[in-house]
Amino acid sequence: MPLLIQNGEIVTADDRYHADIYIEDQTITAIGKSLPCPPGTAIIDAANKLIFPGFIDPHVHIYLPFMGTFAKDTYETASVAALVGGTTTTIEMCCPSRNDDPLDSYYLWKQQAAGRSASDYAFHMAVTRFDDATESQLREIVADGTASFKIFLSYKNFFGIDDGEMYQTLHLARELGVIVTAHCENAELVSRLQQQLLAEGKTGPEWHEPSRPEIVEAEGTTRFATFLETTGATGYVVHLSCEPALNAAVAAKARGVKISVESVLPHFLLDKTYAEREGVEGMKFVMSPPLRDKRNQAALWAALKTGAVDTVGTDHCPFDLDQKLMGKDAFTNIPNGMPGIEERVNLIYTYGVKRGGLDLHLFVDALSTRAAKLFGLYPRKGAIALGSDADLVVYDPEYRGTLSSATHLANNDYCAFDGFEIEGRPSVVTVRGKVQVRDGVFVGEKGIGQFLRRQPNPAYKGDGHAG
Ligand code: URP
Ligand code: ZN
Ligand code: ZN
């Protein structure tokens, strides 16, 4: 059935105006003042609401075998949590370990989502080793529509690759026109520091941050940028957490390296004192790169405002408390990660736009449009334009609430932002014109989410600029 959204205020990355939106066959077919309403059209009154393009989370983990266990979500749970929070597209990291077959893993990850997701989805393909078979496997995966890679400079012997493998991956990526996302921490230094701290009897979650200090992330970011510069490939630093790493990325950008930066929700709002809480309370907040000294938050917010940070994702990676307790005797065994897929939009809106002076258009850009452009989804996603998918967030800026572990929707038993106030939330969320959420409640249909096939980007083959 066609849908008409009336009386709302459209806000995109570069525009703001009052207009109606008409949706037919899953796409936006008209935008204008006082649009006609043909018989049989459903109507949503968006008076006093903002209308954003559906938000895109460029970094989530839903199915993830990791550190001797599995992240807790499924596509049924994670996609509903995402939608209630205003995220209509997720890009999941497909992460085989070094010992897994990449092609088998890729199809296994796709199977987890097919027919289960309530929102649209894509993948970044992790390259966790580079051997004689890798090139043809990656060509097949790119031809299937997964036109972005992921590499880990950390997690030695599990996801991590060495410099030679990084070089080969970037070289191939440049030939194919594929962007490479990277977790930038020095694996060797992390491993040495972990051993040293444990040997000194420093076993609690508060030692996770000292085992991966800021300088170790700055080294990884610098090295990644140097390899991008040398190969001419296009890269994207994931979950950048601290000022020294930011400085490395900004310096690389300034000298023309094709590098973009993602920071993730926890690093904007939480600091390392959370992981210093007693026992499992601290373990809840163990992720990598770790929560940092609070001074880094100001640096990240400032960088978001200048565009030095391109996107805000979540690195959603939920575990239950009993899984976190696997690390009760050694912080190195605490599964790394925390949830955030539901909370990202409302928290960045509240603490960025409402309370922090973040420009509303930059907010839309960083949480939607920029990711769409970088990862080959634009203008199908990340835009409110004729022909775009009708993924829309009718947003109520007057809503007031408090986040709570008792009500959050991810499939794990705590919310990392328990007790945080929010000022605003989605009132209606559509996926290709289908109403999936109304006022914090999923009212739609599970399983309608589509796999998004993405093409390589010619600009990533040559010397053009990312984004
Ligand atoms: O702690 C984290 N970030 N867990 C998920 C894996 C990763 O490094 O992104
Ligand atoms: Zn990572
Ligand atoms: Zn991650």
PDB file of N, CA and C in Angstrom, residues 12-60:
ATOM      1  N   THR A  12      18.346  16.300   6.019  1.00  0.00           N
ATOM      2  CA  THR A  12      19.353  15.410   5.441  1.00  0.00           C
ATOM      3  C   THR A  12      20.743  15.959   5.770  1.00  0.00           C
ATOM      4  N   ALA A  13      21.754  15.344   5.179  1.00  0.00           N
ATOM      5  CA  ALA A  13      23.117  15.801   5.455  1.00  0.00           C
ATOM      6  C   ALA A  13      23.350  17.221   4.962  1.00  0.00           C
ATOM      7  N   ASP A  14      22.549  17.667   3.994  1.00  0.00           N
ATOM      8  CA  ASP A  14      22.813  19.016   3.466  1.00  0.00           C
ATOM      9  C   ASP A  14      21.566  19.854   3.223  1.00  0.00           C
ATOM     10  N   ASP A  15      20.430  19.449   3.787  1.00  0.00           N
ATOM     11  CA  ASP A  15      19.217  20.218   3.518  1.00  0.00           C
ATOM     12  C   ASP A  15      18.235  20.093   4.680  1.00  0.00           C
ATOM     13  N   ARG A  16      17.327  21.093   4.759  1.00  0.00           N
ATOM     14  CA  ARG A  16      16.309  21.070   5.821  1.00  0.00           C
ATOM     15  C   ARG A  16      15.101  21.854   5.321  1.00  0.00           C
ATOM     16  N   TYR A  17      13.942  21.215   5.252  1.00  0.00           N
ATOM     17  CA  TYR A  17      12.752  21.884   4.724  1.00  0.00           C
ATOM     18  C   TYR A  17      11.503  21.089   5.092  1.00  0.00           C
ATOM     19  N   HIS A  18      10.357  21.782   5.077  1.00  0.00           N
ATOM     20  CA  HIS A  18       9.083  21.117   5.337  1.00  0.00           C
ATOM     21  C   HIS A  18       8.514  20.579   4.030  1.00  0.00           C
ATOM     22  N   ALA A  19       8.161  19.305   4.007  1.00  0.00           N
ATOM     23  CA  ALA A  19       7.544  18.735   2.801  1.00  0.00           C
ATOM     24  C   ALA A  19       6.922  17.383   3.144  1.00  0.00           C
ATOM     25  N   ASP A  20       5.997  16.966   2.294  1.00  0.00           N
ATOM     26  CA  ASP A  20       5.423  15.619   2.410  1.00  0.00           C
ATOM     27  C   ASP A  20       6.285  14.649   1.592  1.00  0.00           C
ATOM     28  N   ILE A  21       6.194  13.381   1.950  1.00  0.00           N
ATOM     29  CA  ILE A  21       6.939  12.341   1.213  1.00  0.00           C
ATOM     30  C   ILE A  21       5.946  11.260   0.807  1.00  0.00           C
ATOM     31  N   TYR A  22       5.963  10.919  -0.485  1.00  0.00           N
ATOM     32  CA  TYR A  22       5.070   9.866  -0.972  1.00  0.00           C
ATOM     33  C   TYR A  22       5.917   8.648  -1.361  1.00  0.00           C
ATOM     34  N   ILE A  23       5.424   7.493  -0.929  1.00  0.00           N
ATOM     35  CA  ILE A  23       6.200   6.254  -1.107  1.00  0.00           C
ATOM     36  C   ILE A  23       5.357   5.222  -1.828  1.00  0.00           C
ATOM     37  N   GLU A  24       5.934   4.673  -2.868  1.00  0.00           N
ATOM     38  CA  GLU A  24       5.258   3.617  -3.632  1.00  0.00           C
ATOM     39  C   GLU A  24       6.301   2.573  -3.997  1.00  0.00           C
ATOM     40  N   ASP A  25       5.908   1.315  -3.972  1.00  0.00           N
ATOM     41  CA  ASP A  25       6.843   0.245  -4.361  1.00  0.00           C
ATOM     42  C   ASP A  25       8.192   0.386  -3.663  1.00  0.00           C
ATOM     43  N   GLN A  26       8.170   0.654  -2.385  1.00  0.00           N
ATOM     44  CA  GLN A  26       9.357   0.657  -1.523  1.00  0.00           C
ATOM     45  C   GLN A  26      10.270   1.864  -1.694  1.00  0.00           C
ATOM     46  N   THR A  27       9.974   2.723  -2.655  1.00  0.00           N
ATOM     47  CA  THR A  27      10.871   3.867  -2.871  1.00  0.00           C
ATOM     48  C   THR A  27      10.123   5.187  -2.738  1.00  0.00           C
ATOM     49  N   ILE A  28      10.907   6.247  -2.604  1.00  0.00           N
ATOM     50  CA  ILE A  28      10.332   7.594  -2.530  1.00  0.00           C
ATOM     51  C   ILE A  28      10.022   8.044  -3.956  1.00  0.00           C
ATOM     52  N   THR A  29       8.738   8.331  -4.217  1.00  0.00           N
ATOM     53  CA  THR A  29       8.365   8.706  -5.593  1.00  0.00           C
ATOM     54  C   THR A  29       7.946  10.175  -5.709  1.00  0.00           C
ATOM     55  N   ALA A  30       7.688  10.827  -4.583  1.00  0.00           N
ATOM     56  CA  ALA A  30       7.386  12.268  -4.654  1.00  0.00           C
ATOM     57  C   ALA A  30       7.765  12.925  -3.335  1.00  0.00           C
ATOM     58  N   ILE A  31       8.260  14.155  -3.440  1.00  0.00           N
ATOM     59  CA  ILE A  31       8.542  14.979  -2.253  1.00  0.00           C
ATOM     60  C   ILE A  31       8.017  16.367  -2.598  1.00  0.00           C
ATOM     61  N   GLY A  32       7.167  16.937  -1.743  1.00  0.00           N
ATOM     62  CA  GLY A  32       6.660  18.269  -2.058  1.00  0.00           C
ATOM     63  C   GLY A  32       5.657  18.734  -1.032  1.00  0.00           C
ATOM     64  N   LYS A  33       5.248  19.976  -1.194  1.00  0.00           N
ATOM     65  CA  LYS A  33       4.256  20.565  -0.288  1.00  0.00           C
ATOM     66  C   LYS A  33       2.866  20.053  -0.651  1.00  0.00           C
ATOM     67  N   SER A  34       2.063  19.733   0.353  1.00  0.00           N
ATOM     68  CA  SER A  34       0.650  19.355   0.171  1.00  0.00           C
ATOM     69  C   SER A  34       0.439  18.352  -0.960  1.00  0.00           C
ATOM     70  N   LEU A  35       1.180  17.262  -0.905  1.00  0.00           N
ATOM     71  CA  LEU A  35       1.052  16.241  -1.951  1.00  0.00           C
ATOM     72  C   LEU A  35      -0.349  15.633  -1.927  1.00  0.00           C
ATOM     73  N   PRO A  36      -0.899  15.269  -3.100  1.00  0.00           N
ATOM     74  CA  PRO A  36      -2.216  14.617  -3.118  1.00  0.00           C
ATOM     75  C   PRO A  36      -2.152  13.244  -2.450  1.00  0.00           C
ATOM     76  N   CYS A  37      -3.289  12.795  -1.963  1.00  0.00           N
ATOM     77  CA  CYS A  37      -3.357  11.505  -1.280  1.00  0.00           C
ATOM     78  C   CYS A  37      -4.342  10.603  -2.035  1.00  0.00           C
ATOM     79  N   PRO A  38      -3.837   9.814  -2.971  1.00  0.00           N
ATOM     80  CA  PRO A  38      -4.749   8.947  -3.745  1.00  0.00           C
ATOM     81  C   PRO A  38      -5.466   7.953  -2.829  1.00  0.00           C
ATOM     82  N   PRO A  39      -6.657   7.491  -3.234  1.00  0.00           N
ATOM     83  CA  PRO A  39      -7.385   6.515  -2.414  1.00  0.00           C
ATOM     84  C   PRO A  39      -6.519   5.284  -2.157  1.00  0.00           C
ATOM     85  N   GLY A  40      -6.631   4.726  -0.967  1.00  0.00           N
ATOM     86  CA  GLY A  40      -5.866   3.524  -0.630  1.00  0.00           C
ATOM     87  C   GLY A  40      -4.474   3.813  -0.104  1.00  0.00           C
ATOM     88  N   THR A  41      -4.184   5.090   0.141  1.00  0.00           N
ATOM     89  CA  THR A  41      -2.861   5.455   0.652  1.00  0.00           C
ATOM     90  C   THR A  41      -2.897   5.522   2.177  1.00  0.00           C
ATOM     91  N   ALA A  42      -1.934   4.907   2.844  1.00  0.00           N
ATOM     92  CA  ALA A  42      -1.820   5.061   4.306  1.00  0.00           C
ATOM     93  C   ALA A  42      -1.171   6.413   4.600  1.00  0.00           C
ATOM     94  N   ILE A  43      -1.546   6.999   5.747  1.00  0.00           N
ATOM     95  CA  ILE A  43      -1.037   8.333   6.081  1.00  0.00           C
ATOM     96  C   ILE A  43      -0.337   8.307   7.437  1.00  0.00           C
ATOM     97  N   ILE A  44       0.792   8.971   7.504  1.00  0.00           N
ATOM     98  CA  ILE A  44       1.455   9.215   8.797  1.00  0.00           C
ATOM     99  C   ILE A  44       1.550  10.720   8.964  1.00  0.00           C
ATOM    100  N   ASP A  45       1.062  11.216  10.093  1.00  0.00           N
ATOM    101  CA  ASP A  45       1.164  12.648  10.367  1.00  0.00           C
ATOM    102  C   ASP A  45       2.477  12.895  11.116  1.00  0.00           C
ATOM    103  N   ALA A  46       3.371  13.634  10.479  1.00  0.00           N
ATOM    104  CA  ALA A  46       4.683  13.892  11.079  1.00  0.00           C
ATOM    105  C   ALA A  46       4.808  15.344  11.566  1.00  0.00           C
ATOM    106  N   ALA A  47       3.669  15.971  11.892  1.00  0.00           N
ATOM    107  CA  ALA A  47       3.724  17.350  12.394  1.00  0.00           C
ATOM    108  C   ALA A  47       4.604  17.407  13.638  1.00  0.00           C
ATOM    109  N   ASN A  48       5.439  18.416  13.723  1.00  0.00           N
ATOM    110  CA  ASN A  48       6.374  18.631  14.847  1.00  0.00           C
ATOM    111  C   ASN A  48       7.455  17.551  14.953  1.00  0.00           C
ATOM    112  N   LYS A  49       7.624  16.787  13.918  1.00  0.00           N
ATOM    113  CA  LYS A  49       8.663  15.750  13.913  1.00  0.00           C
ATOM    114  C   LYS A  49       9.718  16.086  12.838  1.00  0.00           C
ATOM    115  N   LEU A  50      10.911  15.566  13.061  1.00  0.00           N
ATOM    116  CA  LEU A  50      11.963  15.640  12.054  1.00  0.00           C
ATOM    117  C   LEU A  50      11.931  14.343  11.256  1.00  0.00           C
ATOM    118  N   ILE A  51      12.272  14.413   9.990  1.00  0.00           N
ATOM    119  CA  ILE A  51      12.344  13.178   9.192  1.00  0.00           C
ATOM    120  C   ILE A  51      13.778  13.024   8.675  1.00  0.00           C
ATOM    121  N   PHE A  52      14.432  11.978   9.161  1.00  0.00           N
ATOM    122  CA  PHE A  52      15.815  11.699   8.775  1.00  0.00           C
ATOM    123  C   PHE A  52      15.857  10.527   7.796  1.00  0.00           C
ATOM    124  N   PRO A  53      16.910  10.462   6.949  1.00  0.00           N
ATOM    125  CA  PRO A  53      17.121   9.203   6.220  1.00  0.00           C
ATOM    126  C   PRO A  53      17.445   8.104   7.223  1.00  0.00           C
ATOM    127  N   GLY A  54      17.046   6.887   6.936  1.00  0.00           N
ATOM    128  CA  GLY A  54      17.335   5.777   7.850  1.00  0.00           C
ATOM    129  C   GLY A  54      18.809   5.771   8.217  1.00  0.00           C
ATOM    130  N   PHE A  55      19.089   5.519   9.485  1.00  0.00           N
ATOM    131  CA  PHE A  55      20.482   5.548   9.945  1.00  0.00           C
ATOM    132  C   PHE A  55      21.175   4.224   9.611  1.00  0.00           C
ATOM    133  N   ILE A  56      22.482   4.348   9.401  1.00  0.00           N
ATOM    134  CA  ILE A  56      23.290   3.199   8.977  1.00  0.00           C
ATOM    135  C   ILE A  56      24.352   2.958  10.035  1.00  0.00           C
ATOM    136  N   ASP A  57      24.417   1.741  10.531  1.00  0.00           N
ATOM    137  CA  ASP A  57      25.493   1.398  11.471  1.00  0.00           C
ATOM    138  C   ASP A  57      26.550   0.623  10.686  1.00  0.00           C
ATOM    139  N   PRO A  58      27.713   1.254  10.459  1.00  0.00           N
ATOM    140  CA  PRO A  58      28.711   0.626   9.584  1.00  0.00           C
ATOM    141  C   PRO A  58      29.586  -0.406  10.269  1.00  0.00           C
ATOM    142  N   HIS A  59      29.332  -0.679  11.550  1.00  0.00           N
ATOM    143  CA  HIS A  59      30.219  -1.602  12.269  1.00  0.00           C
ATOM    144  C   HIS A  59      29.448  -2.316  13.371  1.00  0.00           C
ATOM    145  N   VAL A  60      28.946  -3.506  13.035  1.00  0.00           N
ATOM    146  CA  VAL A  60      28.274  -4.320  14.053  1.00  0.00           C
ATOM    147  C   VAL A  60      28.788  -5.753  13.986  1.00  0.00           C
TER     148      VAL A  60
END
